[in-house]
Coordinates of C-alpha atoms in Angstrom, one line a residue:
M1 CA 3.5 35.3 32.1
E2 CA 6.2 36.2 29.0
N3 CA 9.5 35.0 28.2
M4 CA 8.7 31.9 28.7
L5 CA 11.2 28.5 28.3
D6 CA 9.0 25.6 27.4
K7 CA 9.6 22.7 30.4
L8 CA 9.8 19.1 30.4
I9 CA 9.6 18.1 33.9
I10 CA 10.5 14.4 34.3
T11 CA 9.9 13.0 38.0
A12 CA 7.6 10.6 39.7
L13 CA 3.6 10.4 39.7
R14 CA 1.6 8.2 41.7
G15 CA 4.3 5.9 42.0
K16 CA 5.7 5.7 37.9
T17 CA 7.9 8.2 36.2
A18 CA 6.0 10.5 34.9
A19 CA 6.6 13.5 32.1
V20 CA 4.6 17.1 32.2
L21 CA 5.7 19.1 29.3
F22 CA 4.5 23.3 29.7
K23 CA 3.7 25.7 27.0
D24 CA 3.7 29.0 28.3
G25 CA 2.8 28.1 31.9
H26 CA 0.2 25.6 31.1
A27 CA 0.2 21.8 30.9
A28 CA 0.0 20.7 27.7
Q29 CA 1.4 17.4 27.7
I30 CA 1.8 14.7 30.6
D31 CA 2.7 10.5 30.0
F32 CA 3.9 8.2 32.1
E33 CA 6.9 5.7 31.1
P34 CA 5.4 2.5 29.7
E35 CA 4.2 -1.0 31.4
A36 CA 7.2 -3.5 30.5
A37 CA 4.9 -5.3 27.5
E38 CA 4.3 -1.9 25.8
E39 CA 8.3 -1.5 26.2
E40 CA 8.7 -4.0 23.7
T41 CA 7.4 -1.6 20.9
G42 CA 10.7 -0.9 18.7
V43 CA 12.8 -3.6 19.9
I44 CA 14.4 -5.5 17.1
F45 CA 14.9 -9.2 17.9
V46 CA 15.9 -12.8 15.7
G47 CA 12.7 -14.4 15.4
K48 CA 11.8 -17.5 14.1
V49 CA 8.9 -18.7 11.3
K50 CA 7.3 -20.8 13.6
N51 CA 4.2 -21.0 10.8
I52 CA 2.9 -19.7 7.6
S53 CA -1.4 -19.2 7.7
K54 CA -2.1 -18.5 3.8
N55 CA -5.5 -18.0 4.3
I56 CA -4.9 -14.5 5.5
N57 CA -1.8 -14.4 4.0
A58 CA 0.6 -14.0 7.2
A59 CA 3.1 -15.9 9.4
F60 CA 3.7 -16.3 13.1
V61 CA 7.0 -15.4 14.1
E62 CA 8.3 -16.7 17.4
Y63 CA 10.3 -13.3 18.6
R64 CA 10.6 -14.7 22.7
P65 CA 11.0 -18.4 23.7
G66 CA 7.1 -19.4 23.5
V67 CA 5.4 -16.0 22.7
N68 CA 4.0 -15.6 18.8
G69 CA 4.0 -12.3 16.7
F70 CA 1.8 -10.9 14.3
Y71 CA 3.4 -11.0 11.0
S72 CA 1.8 -9.7 7.8
L73 CA 3.1 -11.0 4.9
K74 CA 1.8 -8.7 2.5
E75 CA 3.0 -5.5 4.4
N76 CA 6.5 -7.6 4.2
A77 CA 7.6 -8.1 0.7
R78 CA 11.3 -8.6 1.7
P79 CA 12.1 -10.1 4.6
I80 CA 15.4 -9.3 6.3
Y81 CA 17.6 -12.9 6.9
A82 CA 19.2 -13.8 9.4
D83 CA 21.8 -15.6 7.8
E84 CA 22.3 -12.2 5.1
K85 CA 22.5 -14.7 2.6
T86 CA 21.5 -13.1 -0.7
E87 CA 19.4 -15.6 -2.4
H88 CA 16.0 -17.1 -0.5
G89 CA 12.9 -18.8 -1.5
P90 CA 9.6 -18.3 -0.3
L91 CA 9.1 -17.5 3.2
K92 CA 8.7 -21.4 5.1
A93 CA 8.6 -22.0 8.4
G94 CA 12.0 -22.4 10.5
D95 CA 13.0 -19.1 9.2
E96 CA 15.1 -16.6 11.3
I97 CA 14.0 -13.3 10.4
L98 CA 14.6 -10.0 11.9
V99 CA 12.1 -8.7 13.2
Q100 CA 10.8 -5.5 14.5
V101 CA 7.5 -4.7 17.4
E102 CA 5.4 -2.6 15.9
R103 CA 2.1 -2.5 18.4
S104 CA 2.4 -3.9 21.3
A105 CA 0.5 -7.8 22.2
V106 CA -3.0 -6.3 23.7
K107 CA -5.0 -8.4 25.9
T108 CA -5.8 -11.7 23.3
K109 CA -4.7 -10.2 20.5
D110 CA -0.4 -11.0 19.3
A111 CA 2.0 -8.4 18.9
V112 CA 2.5 -6.6 15.3
L113 CA 5.9 -7.3 14.1
T114 CA 7.3 -6.8 10.8
S115 CA 10.9 -6.2 9.2
N116 CA 10.1 -2.9 8.0
L117 CA 12.9 -2.1 10.6
T118 CA 12.3 1.6 11.8
L119 CA 15.1 3.9 13.6
T120 CA 14.0 7.4 14.8
G121 CA 16.1 10.3 15.3
Q122 CA 15.8 14.0 16.3
T123 CA 15.5 14.9 13.0
A124 CA 14.9 11.4 10.5
V125 CA 13.8 8.5 10.6
L126 CA 14.9 5.7 9.0
S127 CA 12.2 2.8 7.7
A128 CA 13.9 0.2 5.4
G129 CA 12.1 -1.9 2.8
K130 CA 11.2 1.8 1.3
S131 CA 13.6 3.9 -0.2
S132 CA 10.7 7.2 -0.6
L133 CA 11.3 10.2 1.0
G134 CA 8.8 11.8 3.4
I135 CA 8.3 15.1 4.8
S136 CA 6.8 16.2 8.0
A137 CA 3.7 17.9 6.8
K138 CA 3.9 20.9 9.5
I139 CA 6.9 22.0 7.2
R140 CA 4.9 24.1 4.3
D141 CA 8.7 26.4 3.5
K142 CA 8.7 24.9 -0.6
E143 CA 12.6 25.8 -1.2
W144 CA 13.6 24.0 2.4
R145 CA 11.3 21.0 1.0
D146 CA 12.8 21.3 -2.6
A147 CA 16.2 21.8 -1.0
V148 CA 15.6 18.5 0.3
K149 CA 14.4 16.7 -2.3
R150 CA 17.1 17.4 -4.5
R151 CA 20.0 16.4 -1.4
W152 CA 17.9 12.9 -1.2
E153 CA 18.1 12.0 -4.5
A154 CA 21.6 12.4 -4.3
T155 CA 22.1 10.7 -1.2
E156 CA 23.1 6.7 -0.8
H157 CA 20.2 4.9 1.2
G158 CA 20.0 1.4 -0.3
D159 CA 16.6 0.2 0.3
C160 CA 16.1 2.8 3.2
G161 CA 13.6 5.6 3.2
L162 CA 14.0 8.8 4.9
V163 CA 10.8 10.6 7.0
V164 CA 12.4 14.1 7.5
R165 CA 10.3 15.0 11.5
T166 CA 9.0 18.5 12.1
N167 CA 12.6 19.2 14.3
G168 CA 14.5 19.1 10.4
E169 CA 13.8 22.3 9.4
A170 CA 15.2 24.7 12.4
S171 CA 18.2 22.1 12.7
G172 CA 18.6 22.9 9.5
I173 CA 19.5 20.0 5.6
D174 CA 23.1 19.4 7.0
K175 CA 22.2 18.3 10.3
V176 CA 18.4 16.1 8.6
F177 CA 21.0 14.0 6.9
E178 CA 23.6 13.6 9.1
E179 CA 21.6 11.7 11.2
F180 CA 20.4 9.7 8.9
A181 CA 23.9 8.8 7.6
A182 CA 24.3 7.3 11.4
L183 CA 20.8 5.6 11.9
Y184 CA 22.1 4.1 8.6
E185 CA 25.0 3.1 9.7
R186 CA 23.4 1.5 12.7
Y187 CA 20.2 -0.2 10.7
L188 CA 23.8 -1.9 8.8
V189 CA 25.5 -2.9 12.4
I190 CA 22.2 -4.7 13.0
C191 CA 22.1 -6.2 10.1
K192 CA 25.5 -7.5 10.0
A193 CA 25.2 -8.5 13.7
A194 CA 21.9 -10.9 13.5
A195 CA 24.4 -13.6 11.9
S196 CA 26.1 -14.3 15.0
R197 CA 23.3 -13.6 17.4
T198 CA 21.4 -16.6 18.4
C199 CA 17.6 -16.8 18.0
Y200 CA 15.2 -14.4 19.9
S201 CA 18.4 -12.3 20.6
V202 CA 18.0 -8.7 21.1
L203 CA 19.3 -6.5 18.6
Y204 CA 18.4 -3.2 19.2
R205 CA 16.3 -1.5 21.6
P206 CA 14.8 2.4 21.8
E207 CA 15.5 4.7 23.9
S208 CA 14.4 4.8 27.3
F209 CA 10.8 6.8 28.3
A210 CA 13.8 10.0 29.8
V211 CA 15.3 10.9 26.3
R212 CA 11.8 9.7 23.8
A213 CA 10.2 12.0 25.6
V214 CA 12.6 14.5 24.9
R215 CA 13.6 13.5 21.8
D216 CA 10.3 14.2 20.4
L217 CA 9.9 17.4 21.7
K218 CA 10.3 20.7 18.6
I219 CA 13.5 21.7 20.7
C220 CA 13.6 24.4 18.6
D221 CA 12.1 28.0 20.4
G222 CA 13.8 26.6 23.1
L223 CA 13.4 24.2 26.2
E224 CA 14.2 23.4 29.7
V225 CA 14.3 19.9 31.0
V226 CA 14.0 19.3 34.5
T227 CA 14.3 16.1 36.9
D228 CA 14.8 15.3 40.2
L229 CA 15.6 11.7 39.4
P230 CA 19.3 11.7 39.3
E231 CA 19.8 8.3 37.4
V232 CA 17.0 10.5 34.8
Y233 CA 19.3 12.9 34.8
K234 CA 22.7 10.8 33.8
E235 CA 20.6 9.6 31.5
L236 CA 20.1 12.6 29.6
Q237 CA 23.1 13.9 30.6
D238 CA 24.8 11.0 27.9
A239 CA 21.9 11.4 25.8
L240 CA 22.5 15.2 25.3
G241 CA 26.1 14.9 25.7
I242 CA 26.1 17.3 28.1
T243 CA 29.2 17.1 30.8
D244 CA 29.2 17.9 34.3
S245 CA 31.5 20.7 34.0
R246 CA 28.9 22.4 31.0
A247 CA 26.2 21.2 33.7
A248 CA 27.8 22.8 36.4
E249 CA 28.0 26.1 34.7
N250 CA 24.6 26.2 32.8
S251 CA 23.3 25.6 36.9
G252 CA 25.8 27.8 38.6
T253 CA 22.5 30.2 39.9
A254 CA 20.5 26.6 40.4
A255 CA 20.3 27.6 44.2
D256 CA 18.7 31.3 43.1
S257 CA 16.5 30.0 40.7
E258 CA 14.7 26.8 42.7
A259 CA 14.0 29.9 45.1
A260 CA 12.5 31.8 43.1
E261 CA 10.4 28.9 41.8
R262 CA 9.0 28.0 45.8
S263 CA 8.2 32.3 45.7
A264 CA 6.2 32.0 42.5
A265 CA 4.3 28.0 43.9
T266 CA 3.4 30.2 46.5
A267 CA 1.3 32.4 44.1
D268 CA -0.3 30.2 42.5
S269 CA 2.3 29.7 39.1
T270 CA 3.0 27.1 37.8
A271 CA 6.2 28.3 35.7
V272 CA 9.1 31.0 36.4
D273 CA 9.9 34.1 34.1
S274 CA 12.8 33.2 31.9
A275 CA 15.0 35.8 33.5
K276 CA 15.3 33.9 36.7
M277 CA 15.6 30.5 35.3
A278 CA 19.1 29.3 35.9
C279 CA 19.9 27.4 32.4
S280 CA 20.0 29.0 29.1
M281 CA 19.5 27.6 25.6
A282 CA 22.1 26.5 23.3
A283 CA 20.8 27.0 20.1
G284 CA 18.1 23.2 19.7
M285 CA 19.6 22.6 22.7
P286 CA 17.4 21.6 25.6
S287 CA 18.8 22.6 28.8
L288 CA 19.0 20.1 31.5
R289 CA 18.9 21.0 35.2
L290 CA 18.8 18.4 38.4
Y291 CA 16.7 19.7 40.7
T292 CA 18.0 19.3 44.8
D293 CA 15.8 21.4 46.2
D294 CA 13.8 20.1 49.9
F295 CA 10.3 21.1 48.3
P296 CA 9.3 18.5 46.2
L297 CA 9.0 19.2 42.3
T298 CA 5.8 17.6 42.3
A299 CA 4.4 20.7 44.7
L300 CA 6.0 23.0 42.6
Y301 CA 4.0 22.8 39.5
H302 CA 1.0 21.5 41.1
L303 CA 1.6 18.2 38.8
E304 CA -0.6 16.3 41.5
T305 CA -3.5 18.7 40.8
I306 CA -2.6 19.0 37.5
L307 CA -3.2 15.2 36.6
S308 CA -6.8 14.9 38.6
Q309 CA -8.2 18.1 36.3
A310 CA -7.2 15.4 33.3
L311 CA -8.6 13.0 34.3
S312 CA -11.9 14.5 35.1
K313 CA -14.9 14.0 33.3
T314 CA -16.0 18.1 33.1
V315 CA -13.4 20.8 32.2
W316 CA -14.4 24.4 33.0
L317 CA -14.5 27.4 30.7
K318 CA -13.6 31.1 31.8
S319 CA -16.9 32.0 30.2
G320 CA -18.8 29.5 32.4
G321 CA -19.9 27.5 30.1
N322 CA -17.7 23.6 29.8
L323 CA -16.7 20.4 28.4
V324 CA -17.8 16.6 29.4
I325 CA -14.4 14.4 27.7
E326 CA -17.0 10.4 27.5
P327 CA -14.0 8.7 26.3
T328 CA -15.8 4.8 25.5
E329 CA -14.0 1.6 23.9
A330 CA -15.1 3.3 20.4
L331 CA -14.8 6.8 20.1
T332 CA -15.1 9.8 22.4
V333 CA -17.6 12.3 22.9
I334 CA -17.5 15.7 24.4
D335 CA -20.5 18.2 24.9
V336 CA -20.7 21.2 25.1
N337 CA -22.4 23.5 27.2
T338 CA -23.5 27.1 28.3
A339 CA -23.9 25.9 31.9
K340 CA -23.3 28.9 34.7
S341 CA -22.5 31.1 31.3
V342 CA -24.1 34.5 31.9
S343 CA -24.5 37.5 29.0
K344 CA -26.0 40.0 28.1
K345 CA -25.8 39.2 24.5
T346 CA -28.0 37.8 22.2
S347 CA -28.4 33.8 22.3
E348 CA -27.0 33.6 19.5
E349 CA -23.8 35.9 20.1
T350 CA -23.8 33.6 23.6
Y351 CA -23.8 30.6 22.2
L352 CA -20.9 31.3 19.0
K353 CA -18.7 32.6 22.2
T354 CA -19.0 29.7 24.3
N355 CA -18.1 27.1 21.1
L356 CA -15.1 29.4 20.4
E357 CA -13.8 29.1 23.9
A358 CA -14.7 25.2 23.6
A359 CA -12.5 25.1 20.1
E360 CA -9.6 26.4 21.8
E361 CA -9.8 24.5 25.0
I362 CA -10.8 21.3 23.3
A363 CA -7.1 21.2 20.9
V364 CA -5.6 21.7 24.9
Q365 CA -7.5 19.0 25.9
L366 CA -6.8 16.2 22.6
R367 CA -3.0 16.5 23.8
L368 CA -2.9 16.7 27.1
R369 CA -5.3 13.8 27.7
N370 CA -4.1 11.9 24.7
L371 CA -7.5 11.2 23.2
S372 CA -7.1 9.3 20.0
G373 CA -9.1 7.9 17.5
I374 CA -12.7 9.5 16.2
I375 CA -13.2 12.0 18.6
I376 CA -16.9 13.8 18.5
V377 CA -17.8 17.2 19.6
D378 CA -21.8 18.0 20.2
F379 CA -21.4 21.6 20.4
I380 CA -24.4 24.1 21.7
D381 CA -26.6 24.3 17.9
M382 CA -25.9 27.2 16.3
K383 CA -29.1 28.2 13.7
E384 CA -26.9 30.6 11.8
E385 CA -24.6 29.4 8.8
E386 CA -21.4 31.9 9.3
S387 CA -21.5 31.1 12.9
R388 CA -21.4 27.2 12.1
K389 CA -18.2 28.2 9.3
T390 CA -16.8 30.6 12.1
L391 CA -16.7 27.9 14.9
L392 CA -15.3 25.2 11.9
A393 CA -12.5 27.7 11.0
A394 CA -11.8 28.2 14.6
L395 CA -11.4 24.7 15.6
R396 CA -9.1 23.7 12.4
R397 CA -6.3 26.4 13.7
A398 CA -6.3 25.4 16.9
V399 CA -5.9 21.5 16.5
T400 CA -3.7 22.4 13.7
A401 CA -0.5 23.2 16.3
D402 CA -1.0 19.8 18.2
P403 CA 1.8 18.2 16.9
V404 CA -0.1 14.4 17.0
K405 CA -1.6 14.6 13.0
T406 CA -5.5 15.8 14.0
V407 CA -7.9 16.1 11.5
L408 CA -11.4 18.1 11.6
V409 CA -13.9 16.0 8.9
D410 CA -17.0 17.8 8.8
M411 CA -20.0 18.7 10.7
T412 CA -23.0 16.2 10.7
P413 CA -26.3 17.0 9.9
L414 CA -27.2 16.7 12.9
G415 CA -24.7 19.8 14.3
L416 CA -21.8 16.9 15.6
V417 CA -18.5 17.7 14.8
E418 CA -15.8 14.9 13.3
L419 CA -12.2 14.9 14.2
T420 CA -9.6 12.3 14.3
R421 CA -6.3 12.1 16.3
K422 CA -3.9 9.6 15.2
K423 CA -3.0 7.4 17.9
I424 CA 0.6 7.0 19.5
R425 CA 0.3 5.7 22.4
R426 CA -2.8 4.6 25.3
P427 CA -4.7 7.7 26.1
L428 CA -3.9 9.3 29.6
H429 CA -6.3 7.6 31.7
E430 CA -5.5 3.8 30.8
Q431 CA -1.4 5.0 31.4
V432 CA -2.6 5.8 34.9
R433 CA -4.6 2.6 35.8

């Protein structure tokens, strides 16, 4: 179906709040609200140094009563002290410092804490403790990048650095630096507030799951956010600055739209033509709609079926071939098979066709299942070097569309293709346990 806006569906699924992104009518990403322990990630506390462990060049900082976190002295050369004094000796037991949870506690491992505070916006990320500039690798316009560098050199930023997110290019340089200025002011307020707060106080808590789900998407090409959860709808209204009057204007034809969506659902469609949508897009701003129809939103978009397929070990290809996906503790293994594939072409042509189709689907599945770390793909063996080069080029193109950094390393002498994908959150199969 053509001319479709991307859709983000936020609803309850299997007893948890889920955010499912549809692109071009197909599910592209599924995330569930983190468990309580994981929700600490990004929270800034006033912590107290319990002890210094010189042999591992680290400190252990109590950030909640009775709960310690690991604090690398190598990575945190400039602690932020809570008393606002400018002169301090080496960090010692009893010192109160600002710490942010960089990684939540996992099983027997303590949480990882840092004083290199990070505040994330939609177009910009502020990172304290380093004054460098970073620009998303997906922004390739050299003139635009150079203009950002010139603007950065003329900007007052103290000891804070800036990372320009992919959304920044579409939003414009002025928007990026306006957001950075707001984040910098927030950072100063957080540091100042620490002097009047007691130990273990929370100074900053990131946005909720729903707000982050919207914020982290590239929305320059248009996005409609649909939820049947009134509390999430109100929260997103506040976060996006959408008033009730504007929402009412945007969703004036919501009833007609929902009827059209139900009709589409009975035809086994997961998306609606943009001409039938209730909300139009403002430039760079997602539209927001509260779904109030009696027909369940999960059924309308077949979310249970989509989730079951995304958790399945086997993924079937149109050609009759399949992928067998096996996540393990150390890495993820993907096996490509011809399975039911039937073709009158030669074996080499059949194998190449199946492998190319598999390469496209692998890129989809990595994002959908949120697989990360080391990924090994066992494609169907091909004898011709030219076929192997064609396959690697196709896979490299496919993974570049992933918003999470994914690198195709190489093909081993045994014909196994190695990839790495940056870990942002837990894989889907762990999120739904």
